[in-house]
Each structure stands twice: as structure tokens, then as C-alpha cells.
Amino acid sequence: MHSTNPPARTFILLLCLFAAPFAGISQVIQPCASDEMYALEVAENPRREALRAETEAEIQLILRNQRAGDSPESVVHQIPVVFHIMYYEEQDNISDAQIQSALTILNQDMRRLNPDTSNLRAVFKSSAADLEVEFVLAKIGPNGECSNGINRRWNINSLAANNNIKSSPSWPNTKYLNIWVVRGINLSGTPAGTIVLGYSAFPYNGIPGIQDGIVIRHDQLGSVGTAQGERHRTLTHEVGHYLNLFHTFQGGCAFGDQCADTPPVAASSSGCNSNQNTCTNDLPDLPDMIENFMDYSSNQCMNTFTQNQKSRAKAVLTSSQLRGNLASAANLMATGVSGTVNCSPVADFEITNPLLCSGDSLTLVDRSSSIGTPVYHWNVLSASNQVVHHVITQNPSLALPNPGVYSVSLTLQASNGSNTLNKPLSVTVRPVAGTSHSPWFIGTMEDELPNASWATTTFADSSYWRRSGAAAQQGQASYLFQNSKLIAGGEVSALVGGPFAYPNTGTLNLRFAHAFARKASNNNDQLKVSVSSNCGETWQLVRIIPAFQLGTAAIVTTPYVPAASEWKYTSVNLAALGLQSAGNLMVKFALNSGGGNNLYLDDVQLSTTLGNEELVTEPVWIQPNPSRSGAILAGAQGEVRVLDLSGRLVWKSYADGDLALPDLPAGSYVLHCAGISLRWSVL
């Protein structure tokens, strides 16, 4: 309903069962947070109130001119759009088909071509409108490069997105509508457990890109893929805000949404209650328009915009100070929406399985953009830069039988040039049969990732696990998980070791050193330890270590680096796995971030408990054995390690012949040299 008073900001939380992805689960759902985001901006910069008032004054001037006879001719405004898919896991990396589905639904709703228009009640049919606005995927990027209007980036902020997601990537907001697609949205002040479906920026003169555009959950887009068959209208609703439309319940019965043909609504609607009439002060007294896209009714109830809403949207697109440049002829040419597209090709691809076992196939998915039909040149190179595969198919699947670390490159040749993308050391192939370390494996963390023993689960987030020379339990380095960089709420990347061969005798044990600190007492990080006996095809969780057990230091608010005394060992008995015969085992460490600080891992040991009959008889021996002091290891060559029976390394040296052993406290030890294990008793 029209009002000359400025619209009040409304803060709404709905406790309901809303939309297919949440069916059967009672959740606090907030369908839109555009008003809340606006309130946060005002709190940060009170001038936003004045800018909004200036925008409204300009729109009212345009509308008055239209009523005076200066009405614009009927024209369909096209707006270039780019979807930034900010994925955290592969399930968030939604398909091109789902994006196209979302765009189809949006444009049908904008043009009143949606298949459910007949559901609009007769009392409102005369006010229904075709907004004459269409959104088109950009074909040219901001630097003249070819594009399909869809960017894909791994981004940890996808878990709890707000305007933090807009810094990279962001295309010029004067040329494109930027839509960031995320897993979850988290706004300051929102109650814990609230699920926000989306939000949009309202236009004003000079709005910066970091504030502009739309942020939306991926399961609220389209009707396929993660949308689970529902015809979602969240994007339609947020585009309405982008074009400066307010909620129909804006200001309740007293103020309204600045549109005379939308009856006032006391509060947001839910469900499909066609008998609802929450305001009776309008003339004529009409029921609530639950069919309007700018309410919170169920998706299946929404089906219309109104003529007055169309006038407001057109006013925004008429003003060059608001959204007018987007639909200008020059901008449509520049973004490839109209005219001849002339752009430089862009090579891009995804590696769906960067960690695999020998004999598995590497799958490469083309994400390139170009004019016409390009020629593909894929190269897979070994660590020594030898070409292992060269293929020209668009989406190849390639066998990699030999263990090692591989690089992948794609050169795209198109009619307007060529472009190459390299992803060095991006694929790790593990042997199905592990390297024998019987009866001990000691995983030192001296080498950069990935290497012959260790790799991370994904290429996109490999930077979160890295070698650190700043701290070590033994040797010169450990593996650091940079948890201090993350927000709480997810498992980013796993560190995977192996496979390692184990014998068919004794009880299998896993032991590792770790150092960790919390940033606050309520941090709830968890380290999950899993093992696999089939080269990672399936994993079995064997231990969850919560933050209070994982921690080795007091609360540290700066990026944590442990002191030498801030290390702790954790042992996991693997007897329950029932591994009765010899085989191969992989180990996986994954930190579920709960707001804590950095995690360090070192000295990973996989061993069997030895009996006397399991000792190896070789021409290497300890004399005397047992001994009190002065023991000699005869015939030794290479590295020598002495461990206590819990698996803790107590001494290490190198030998080229007989080697004097240290004087150790009384007890039983295992000496490991060149694959040979000897029992040593100190009296």
C-alpha cells in the first residue's frame, strides 16, 4: 500500500518448516535478511539513511513524471549477471544446469511467464504485471575475457557468508549483477541456529561492490540439483530488493511498501493462507496478497508482481545513478549480452579426485570459456616433468597406474587466441600395496606436501595443510593445519598418509604427536582420526579428540606456534578393526574447525605389539643384550632408531658399521635399523 512515510525496517524470524531442503526438520528460518543487512550498514555508517532517502526521492520524482504523462515506452530491460559459486565441498559446487534452472525461473517470474500465474486470485488479476526485466549470463568478463557467466571458487567463507564473500571475486557492480552462491549465511546479531536463505543490497548512488549484489544459499536456487525439486522463489524475491522493492509487510498496516496496489500486511506471511487479512484499514479492504513475490509465503503460493512494483523497478532502471547503466546498450555490448562477442579464451578446469590410488582414473572437468568450438590440449606430467598423458578430449578420464605426484595443464586454442592453465603437483597417486615398514612405521614430517607418504584430500584447500619448520616434536619440521585462518563450522581438508603395509601378527597401534591451542574457552574444535584398508575407498572413524583433550597449551589469541614442551602423544589401539591378516592401511587426520588456533602433527607411528617370537634374526645384533651400559650395535648401516614399547622415539643416530648405543633407563626397547627390529633390554 502506498505511503509517503519512509518504510520501517522489519526484523523477522520464522519458526516453521520451510522449503524442501528443510522438510521434516524444525528450524528457525529467515527467508530474507536484506533489512537486517541494511540495519548493519546503517549502524556502521549512519549516512546510509540519508543515501536511502535520496534514492527514494529520486524514484518518487521519476514516478511523478510518469503520472504526469512522461511514461516510458514498453521495453524489456536486459541485465548482465554473473554467478559466483563459492563452494566449500563438492556438494556446494552446483551444476551449470542448476544455475540455468534458477535463471529460467527468475526470468519467467520477472516476465509473468511462470506456469502458476492462473493461481492468482481474481481480486488481484488486474494489478498483475510483467516487469519487463530479463537477466542474461554475461559472455564477456570485466577484462575482456570470455565467460559463461559462472565463476567457481573454493572459499571457506561459504560456510558462514555475508559481505565477507564479496571481496573475491567481484565484478564491477555498474556492469553486472553479482550473485554469490554459498552454503550458509551468517549475519552479526542473528540468533544461533538461524538459517538465512538470502539477502540483497538496495540501490543507492555510488554503492560500492563490497555492499552490492545478492548472496543466496545454493539449495535455494532453481528446481534441480540441491534445490531438490522445489521451484524456489528466493532469487526472485532478492532481485526485487535489488530493484528497490520492499517487503509487502514493510511497516505493517501503518506504512506499507510504497505501492498502492499491494494491500498492507501486518507481518510476514507463511504457508498459503488465502483467508488471511491482517490489515483492515485499507480501502477497499482486501485480503493479504500472499501471492506477491515480496512476501514470505511458501514458494508454491508466490506468483506475481504488481503494476506499481513494476513502476518502481522501471524507475531504478531508468536512473543512470542507480541501475540504469546495467541495461544500457553500451553495457550490453561490453558484457556480451548483445552484438558480436569478441573475447579472449580462458582455460579453466577442475580435478574431481586429486588424491587417488594406482589403477584409478583421474577425472578432469573442463570449465573453460571461449568463442566457437575450441581445441583442448591436456598434459599430465610426472614430478620430473615427463609427459604421462597428452589428450585432446574435452573432459578426459585418464588412468594413472604409477604412484607419484603429478601436474596437470590445459591449453585452450580458440578462434581468438589461446590460453593455458597449469596446476602443478595437484594430483597424488598412492600405491595400492603399501611400503613395508614392519613392524614399525614412523611418519616424519620433513618433506613438503604432497610427498611419497603424505598428501591432502583436495587441491583447492591444500594451503591449509603445510610443512612448518617453526615447530617439531622430532626432526626439523611438522605438518601445520592453519586453523587460525578459519571460521568455525567445518572440516576443510584432511591430511592423508599411506598406504603402509602392516604384518599379520601382533596388535596394530597408531600413535602420533600433536600440539594445539584454543583461542577461547568455548572453542569446540575436533580432530577426527580415520583409517582405510582399501586405499581410501571407504574410511572408518577410530577416534574423535575434542578441543580440551587435543590442547597442549593455554588459550592463545595470536597464531599458535608450540614450544618444545607443548607436545602430547595420543595412541589409538586398532584391534577393534579386526585386521587379522597382513594388509595395507591409510591414515587420515581431519580437523573440524570450532574457532580454535593452529594444529601441528608430527611423529606418526603405526606399529604392532611385539612378542619374542616376532623378533627378526639378521646379521645385525646388540651385544651384550641384556646390558647395563656400553652396548654395541654390530653390523649396523644407515639410520638407527630406538623406541620404547609405547612407540615413543627415545634415540636416533646413523651408522656405518658398529655403533655405540646410549645408556638408557632400565626397561625394554625396540631398535629399528634398515627394516630390521631387535628387542633390547637395559638392566
Coordinates of C-alpha atoms in Angstrom, one line a residue, residues 305-676:
F305 CA 4.5 -8.7 -9.0
T306 CA 2.1 -5.7 -9.4
Q307 CA 1.9 -2.7 -11.7
N308 CA 3.2 -0.3 -9.0
Q309 CA 6.1 -2.6 -8.2
K310 CA 6.9 -2.6 -11.9
S311 CA 6.9 1.2 -11.9
R312 CA 9.4 1.3 -9.1
A313 CA 11.6 -1.3 -10.7
K314 CA 11.5 0.6 -14.0
A315 CA 12.3 3.8 -12.2
V316 CA 15.5 2.2 -10.8
L317 CA 16.5 1.1 -14.3
T318 CA 15.7 4.5 -15.8
S319 CA 18.1 6.2 -13.5
S320 CA 21.8 6.2 -14.5
Q321 CA 22.7 6.9 -10.9
L322 CA 21.0 3.6 -9.7
R323 CA 20.8 0.6 -12.0
G324 CA 20.4 2.3 -15.4
N325 CA 23.9 1.6 -16.7
L326 CA 23.4 -2.1 -16.3
A327 CA 20.7 -2.2 -19.1
S328 CA 22.3 0.4 -21.4
A329 CA 23.1 -0.6 -24.9
A330 CA 26.8 0.1 -24.4
N331 CA 27.0 -2.1 -21.4
L332 CA 25.1 -5.0 -23.0
M333 CA 27.7 -4.9 -25.8
A334 CA 30.6 -4.7 -23.4
T335 CA 29.4 -7.7 -21.4
G336 CA 28.5 -9.8 -24.5
V337 CA 24.7 -9.8 -23.9
S338 CA 24.1 -8.3 -27.3
G339 CA 26.1 -7.8 -30.5
T340 CA 29.1 -9.8 -31.7
V341 CA 31.1 -11.3 -28.9
N342 CA 34.8 -10.8 -29.2
C343 CA 36.8 -12.0 -26.3
S344 CA 39.9 -13.8 -25.2
P345 CA 39.7 -17.5 -24.3
V346 CA 40.1 -18.6 -20.7
A347 CA 41.3 -22.1 -19.9
D348 CA 39.9 -23.5 -16.6
F349 CA 39.3 -26.9 -15.2
E350 CA 38.5 -28.9 -12.1
I351 CA 40.2 -32.0 -10.8
T352 CA 37.5 -34.1 -9.2
N353 CA 39.7 -36.6 -7.5
P354 CA 43.2 -35.2 -6.7
L355 CA 44.0 -38.0 -4.3
L356 CA 43.7 -41.5 -5.8
C357 CA 45.2 -44.9 -5.8
S358 CA 47.2 -46.6 -8.6
G359 CA 44.9 -48.0 -11.2
D360 CA 42.2 -45.4 -10.5
S361 CA 41.2 -42.9 -13.3
L362 CA 41.9 -39.2 -13.0
T363 CA 38.8 -37.2 -14.0
L364 CA 39.3 -33.7 -15.4
V365 CA 36.3 -31.4 -15.9
D366 CA 36.5 -28.5 -18.4
R367 CA 35.3 -25.1 -17.1
S368 CA 36.8 -23.0 -19.9
S369 CA 35.2 -20.2 -21.9
S370 CA 35.8 -19.3 -25.5
I371 CA 34.2 -18.4 -28.8
G372 CA 33.2 -21.2 -31.0
T373 CA 34.5 -24.7 -30.7
P374 CA 38.0 -24.8 -29.1
V375 CA 40.7 -27.4 -29.3
Y376 CA 41.8 -28.9 -26.0
H377 CA 45.4 -29.9 -25.1
W378 CA 45.6 -31.6 -21.8
N379 CA 49.0 -32.6 -20.3
V380 CA 49.6 -34.7 -17.2
L381 CA 53.2 -34.6 -16.1
S382 CA 55.2 -36.6 -13.6
A383 CA 57.2 -35.0 -10.8
S384 CA 60.2 -35.0 -13.2
N385 CA 58.1 -33.1 -15.8
Q386 CA 57.8 -36.1 -18.1
V387 CA 54.6 -36.1 -20.1
V388 CA 52.5 -39.1 -19.0
H389 CA 49.3 -38.2 -20.9
H390 CA 48.5 -35.8 -23.7
V391 CA 44.9 -35.8 -24.8
I392 CA 42.6 -33.5 -26.8
T393 CA 39.1 -34.6 -25.5
Q394 CA 37.1 -32.0 -23.5
N395 CA 36.6 -34.0 -20.3
P396 CA 39.1 -36.8 -20.2
S397 CA 39.4 -39.7 -17.8
L398 CA 42.9 -40.9 -17.5
A399 CA 44.5 -44.0 -15.9
L400 CA 47.5 -43.3 -13.6
P401 CA 48.9 -46.7 -12.7
N402 CA 52.2 -45.5 -11.2
P403 CA 52.3 -43.9 -7.7
G404 CA 53.7 -40.4 -7.5
V405 CA 52.8 -36.7 -7.7
Y406 CA 51.6 -35.3 -11.0
S407 CA 50.9 -31.9 -12.5
V408 CA 48.1 -31.1 -14.9
S409 CA 47.9 -28.3 -17.5
L410 CA 45.3 -27.4 -20.1
T411 CA 45.9 -25.3 -23.2
L412 CA 42.8 -24.0 -24.9
Q413 CA 43.1 -23.0 -28.5
A414 CA 40.2 -20.9 -29.9
S415 CA 39.5 -18.7 -32.9
N416 CA 40.5 -15.6 -30.9
G417 CA 43.8 -16.9 -29.3
S418 CA 44.9 -19.4 -26.8
N419 CA 45.3 -19.7 -23.0
T420 CA 47.0 -22.1 -20.7
L421 CA 46.2 -23.0 -17.1
N422 CA 48.8 -25.0 -15.0
K423 CA 48.1 -26.8 -11.7
P424 CA 51.5 -28.0 -10.5
L425 CA 51.8 -31.0 -8.2
S426 CA 48.0 -31.2 -8.0
V427 CA 47.4 -34.9 -8.2
T428 CA 48.8 -37.6 -5.8
V429 CA 48.6 -41.3 -6.7
R430 CA 49.1 -43.7 -3.9
P431 CA 50.2 -47.4 -4.3
V432 CA 47.5 -49.9 -3.5
A433 CA 50.2 -52.1 -1.8
G434 CA 51.8 -50.0 0.9
T435 CA 55.5 -49.7 1.6
S436 CA 56.6 -52.2 4.2
H437 CA 57.8 -50.7 7.5
S438 CA 57.3 -53.8 9.5
P439 CA 56.9 -53.8 12.4
W440 CA 57.2 -50.0 12.7
F441 CA 56.2 -47.1 10.6
I442 CA 57.4 -43.7 11.7
G443 CA 56.0 -40.8 9.7
T444 CA 58.4 -37.9 9.9
M445 CA 57.1 -34.6 8.5
E446 CA 60.3 -33.3 6.9
D447 CA 59.2 -33.1 3.3
E448 CA 56.9 -30.6 1.6
L449 CA 53.3 -31.7 0.8
P450 CA 52.5 -33.7 -1.2
N451 CA 55.2 -36.4 -1.0
A452 CA 55.6 -40.2 -1.0
S453 CA 53.9 -40.6 2.3
W454 CA 51.6 -37.7 2.8
A455 CA 49.1 -35.7 0.8
T456 CA 45.9 -33.6 1.4
T457 CA 42.5 -34.5 0.2
T458 CA 41.8 -31.6 -2.1
F459 CA 43.8 -29.4 -4.3
A460 CA 41.7 -26.3 -3.7
D461 CA 42.4 -26.0 0.0
S462 CA 45.9 -27.6 0.1
S463 CA 47.3 -24.4 1.6
Y464 CA 45.6 -25.1 4.9
W465 CA 48.0 -28.1 5.5
R466 CA 51.6 -27.3 5.0
R467 CA 55.1 -28.1 6.3
S468 CA 56.2 -26.0 9.2
G469 CA 59.8 -25.6 10.2
A470 CA 58.7 -23.4 13.2
A471 CA 57.9 -26.4 15.5
A472 CA 58.6 -30.1 15.7
Q473 CA 58.4 -32.9 18.2
Q474 CA 61.2 -34.7 16.5
G475 CA 63.3 -33.8 13.4
Q476 CA 63.2 -30.3 11.9
A477 CA 59.6 -29.9 10.9
S478 CA 56.0 -30.9 11.5
Y479 CA 52.7 -30.5 9.5
L480 CA 50.7 -27.5 10.4
F481 CA 47.0 -27.1 9.8
Q482 CA 46.4 -23.3 9.7
N483 CA 43.2 -23.4 11.8
S484 CA 43.7 -19.8 13.0
K485 CA 42.8 -18.6 9.5
L486 CA 39.4 -20.3 9.5
I487 CA 36.0 -19.5 10.8
A488 CA 34.2 -22.1 13.0
G489 CA 31.9 -24.5 11.4
G490 CA 33.5 -27.1 9.1
E491 CA 36.1 -29.6 8.1
V492 CA 38.3 -28.0 5.5
S493 CA 40.9 -30.6 4.4
A494 CA 42.3 -33.8 5.6
L495 CA 45.9 -35.0 5.8
V496 CA 46.2 -38.5 4.5
G497 CA 49.2 -40.9 4.9
G498 CA 50.0 -44.2 3.4
P499 CA 49.1 -46.8 2.5
F500 CA 51.5 -48.5 4.9
A501 CA 52.0 -52.3 4.9
Y502 CA 51.4 -54.0 8.2
P503 CA 52.2 -57.6 9.2
N504 CA 49.8 -60.4 10.2
T505 CA 51.0 -60.7 13.8
G506 CA 50.5 -58.5 16.9
T507 CA 48.1 -55.8 17.7
L508 CA 48.1 -52.8 15.4
N509 CA 48.5 -49.4 17.1
L510 CA 48.5 -45.9 15.9
R511 CA 50.4 -43.2 17.8
F512 CA 51.0 -39.5 16.9
A513 CA 52.3 -36.3 18.5
H514 CA 50.1 -33.2 18.3
A515 CA 50.2 -29.6 19.6
F516 CA 47.1 -27.4 19.7
A517 CA 45.8 -24.3 21.4
R518 CA 42.4 -22.7 21.7
K519 CA 41.6 -19.0 21.1
A520 CA 38.8 -19.0 23.6
S521 CA 37.5 -21.4 26.2
N522 CA 34.3 -22.2 24.2
N523 CA 36.1 -23.3 21.1
N524 CA 34.8 -26.7 20.1
D525 CA 37.3 -28.0 17.5
Q526 CA 37.6 -31.8 17.0
L527 CA 40.3 -33.8 15.4
K528 CA 38.9 -36.8 13.6
V529 CA 41.2 -39.8 13.0
S530 CA 40.2 -42.4 10.4
V531 CA 41.8 -45.4 8.7
S532 CA 41.2 -47.2 5.5
S533 CA 42.3 -50.7 4.5
N534 CA 41.2 -50.3 0.8
C535 CA 43.2 -47.4 -0.3
G536 CA 40.7 -44.7 0.7
E537 CA 37.6 -46.2 -0.9
T538 CA 36.0 -46.3 2.5
W539 CA 37.1 -44.8 5.8
Q540 CA 36.5 -46.0 9.4
L541 CA 36.5 -43.4 12.1
V542 CA 38.6 -44.6 15.0
R543 CA 39.0 -41.6 17.3
I544 CA 37.4 -38.1 17.8
I545 CA 39.6 -35.9 20.0
P546 CA 37.8 -32.8 21.3
A547 CA 39.5 -29.5 21.9
F548 CA 40.0 -29.9 25.6
Q549 CA 41.9 -33.2 25.0
L550 CA 43.6 -32.0 21.9
G551 CA 45.0 -28.9 23.5
T552 CA 48.6 -28.7 24.8
A553 CA 48.8 -25.1 25.7
A554 CA 46.8 -22.3 27.4
I555 CA 44.5 -20.0 25.4
V556 CA 46.4 -18.3 22.6
T557 CA 44.8 -15.5 20.6
T558 CA 47.7 -14.9 18.1
P559 CA 48.6 -17.6 15.5
Y560 CA 49.9 -20.5 17.7
V561 CA 53.4 -21.9 17.5
P562 CA 54.1 -24.6 20.1
A563 CA 57.1 -24.5 22.5
A564 CA 59.2 -27.7 22.7
S565 CA 57.3 -28.7 25.9
E566 CA 53.8 -28.2 24.3
W567 CA 53.5 -31.5 22.6
K568 CA 51.4 -34.5 23.5
Y569 CA 51.1 -38.1 22.2
T570 CA 47.8 -39.8 21.6
S571 CA 47.6 -43.6 20.9
V572 CA 44.8 -45.5 19.2
N573 CA 44.5 -49.2 19.5
L574 CA 43.3 -50.6 16.2
A575 CA 42.5 -54.1 17.4
A576 CA 38.7 -53.4 17.1
L577 CA 39.1 -53.1 13.3
G578 CA 39.6 -56.9 13.1
L579 CA 42.6 -56.7 10.8
Q580 CA 43.7 -60.3 11.3
S581 CA 45.8 -60.7 8.1
A582 CA 48.6 -58.7 6.6
G583 CA 47.5 -55.7 4.6
N584 CA 47.8 -52.0 3.9
L585 CA 46.5 -49.1 5.9
M586 CA 45.9 -45.4 5.2
V587 CA 45.5 -42.9 8.0
K588 CA 43.5 -39.7 7.8
F589 CA 43.6 -36.6 10.1
A590 CA 40.8 -34.1 9.7
L591 CA 40.2 -31.1 12.0
N592 CA 36.6 -29.9 12.3
S593 CA 37.2 -26.3 13.0
G594 CA 35.5 -24.8 16.0
G595 CA 37.1 -21.5 16.2
G596 CA 40.4 -22.6 17.8
N597 CA 44.0 -22.0 16.9
N598 CA 46.6 -23.9 14.8
L599 CA 47.1 -27.6 14.9
Y600 CA 50.5 -29.3 14.5
L601 CA 51.1 -33.1 13.8
D602 CA 54.4 -35.0 14.0
D603 CA 55.9 -38.4 14.6
V604 CA 53.1 -40.6 13.4
Q605 CA 53.8 -44.2 14.3
L606 CA 52.0 -47.3 13.1
S607 CA 53.2 -50.4 14.9
T608 CA 52.4 -53.9 16.1
T609 CA 53.0 -55.0 19.7
L610 CA 55.9 -57.4 19.5
G611 CA 56.4 -60.8 21.2
N612 CA 59.8 -62.5 21.4
E613 CA 58.9 -64.8 18.6
E614 CA 58.4 -61.9 16.3
L615 CA 61.9 -60.5 16.5
V616 CA 63.9 -60.7 13.4
T617 CA 67.1 -62.7 13.2
E618 CA 69.6 -61.0 11.0
P619 CA 73.4 -60.4 10.8
V620 CA 72.8 -57.3 12.9
W621 CA 72.9 -57.7 16.7
I622 CA 73.2 -56.0 20.0
Q623 CA 76.0 -57.1 22.4
P624 CA 75.7 -57.6 25.2
N625 CA 71.9 -58.0 25.4
P626 CA 70.7 -57.5 28.1
S627 CA 73.1 -54.8 29.1
R628 CA 73.7 -52.2 31.7
S629 CA 75.9 -49.9 29.7
G630 CA 78.4 -49.9 26.8
A631 CA 76.2 -51.8 24.4
I632 CA 77.2 -52.1 20.8
L633 CA 75.0 -52.5 17.7
A634 CA 77.1 -54.6 15.4
G635 CA 76.9 -54.6 11.6
A636 CA 74.6 -51.5 11.5
Q637 CA 74.2 -49.5 8.3
G638 CA 72.0 -46.4 7.9
E639 CA 69.5 -44.8 10.3
V640 CA 69.1 -46.3 13.7
R641 CA 66.1 -45.6 15.9
V642 CA 65.4 -46.8 19.5
L643 CA 61.8 -46.7 20.7
D644 CA 60.2 -47.7 24.0
L645 CA 57.4 -50.2 23.9
S646 CA 54.8 -47.4 23.7
G647 CA 56.3 -46.4 20.4
R648 CA 58.0 -43.2 21.6
L649 CA 61.2 -42.4 19.9
V650 CA 63.9 -42.1 22.5
W651 CA 67.1 -42.0 20.5
K652 CA 68.2 -41.7 16.8
S653 CA 71.5 -41.9 15.1
Y654 CA 73.3 -43.0 11.9
A655 CA 75.7 -45.9 11.5
D656 CA 78.3 -47.2 9.0
G657 CA 79.4 -50.3 10.9
D658 CA 79.4 -50.9 14.7
L659 CA 77.7 -48.3 16.7
A660 CA 77.8 -47.5 20.4
L661 CA 74.4 -47.4 21.9
P662 CA 73.4 -44.8 24.5
D663 CA 72.9 -45.5 28.2
L664 CA 69.2 -45.5 28.8
P665 CA 67.0 -46.0 31.8
A666 CA 66.2 -49.6 32.7
G667 CA 63.5 -51.2 30.6
S668 CA 62.6 -52.9 27.3
Y669 CA 63.2 -51.1 23.9
V670 CA 62.9 -51.9 20.3
L671 CA 65.8 -51.0 18.0
H672 CA 64.9 -50.4 14.3
C673 CA 67.6 -50.4 11.6
A674 CA 67.2 -50.9 7.9
G675 CA 63.9 -52.7 8.2
I676 CA 65.2 -55.0 11.0

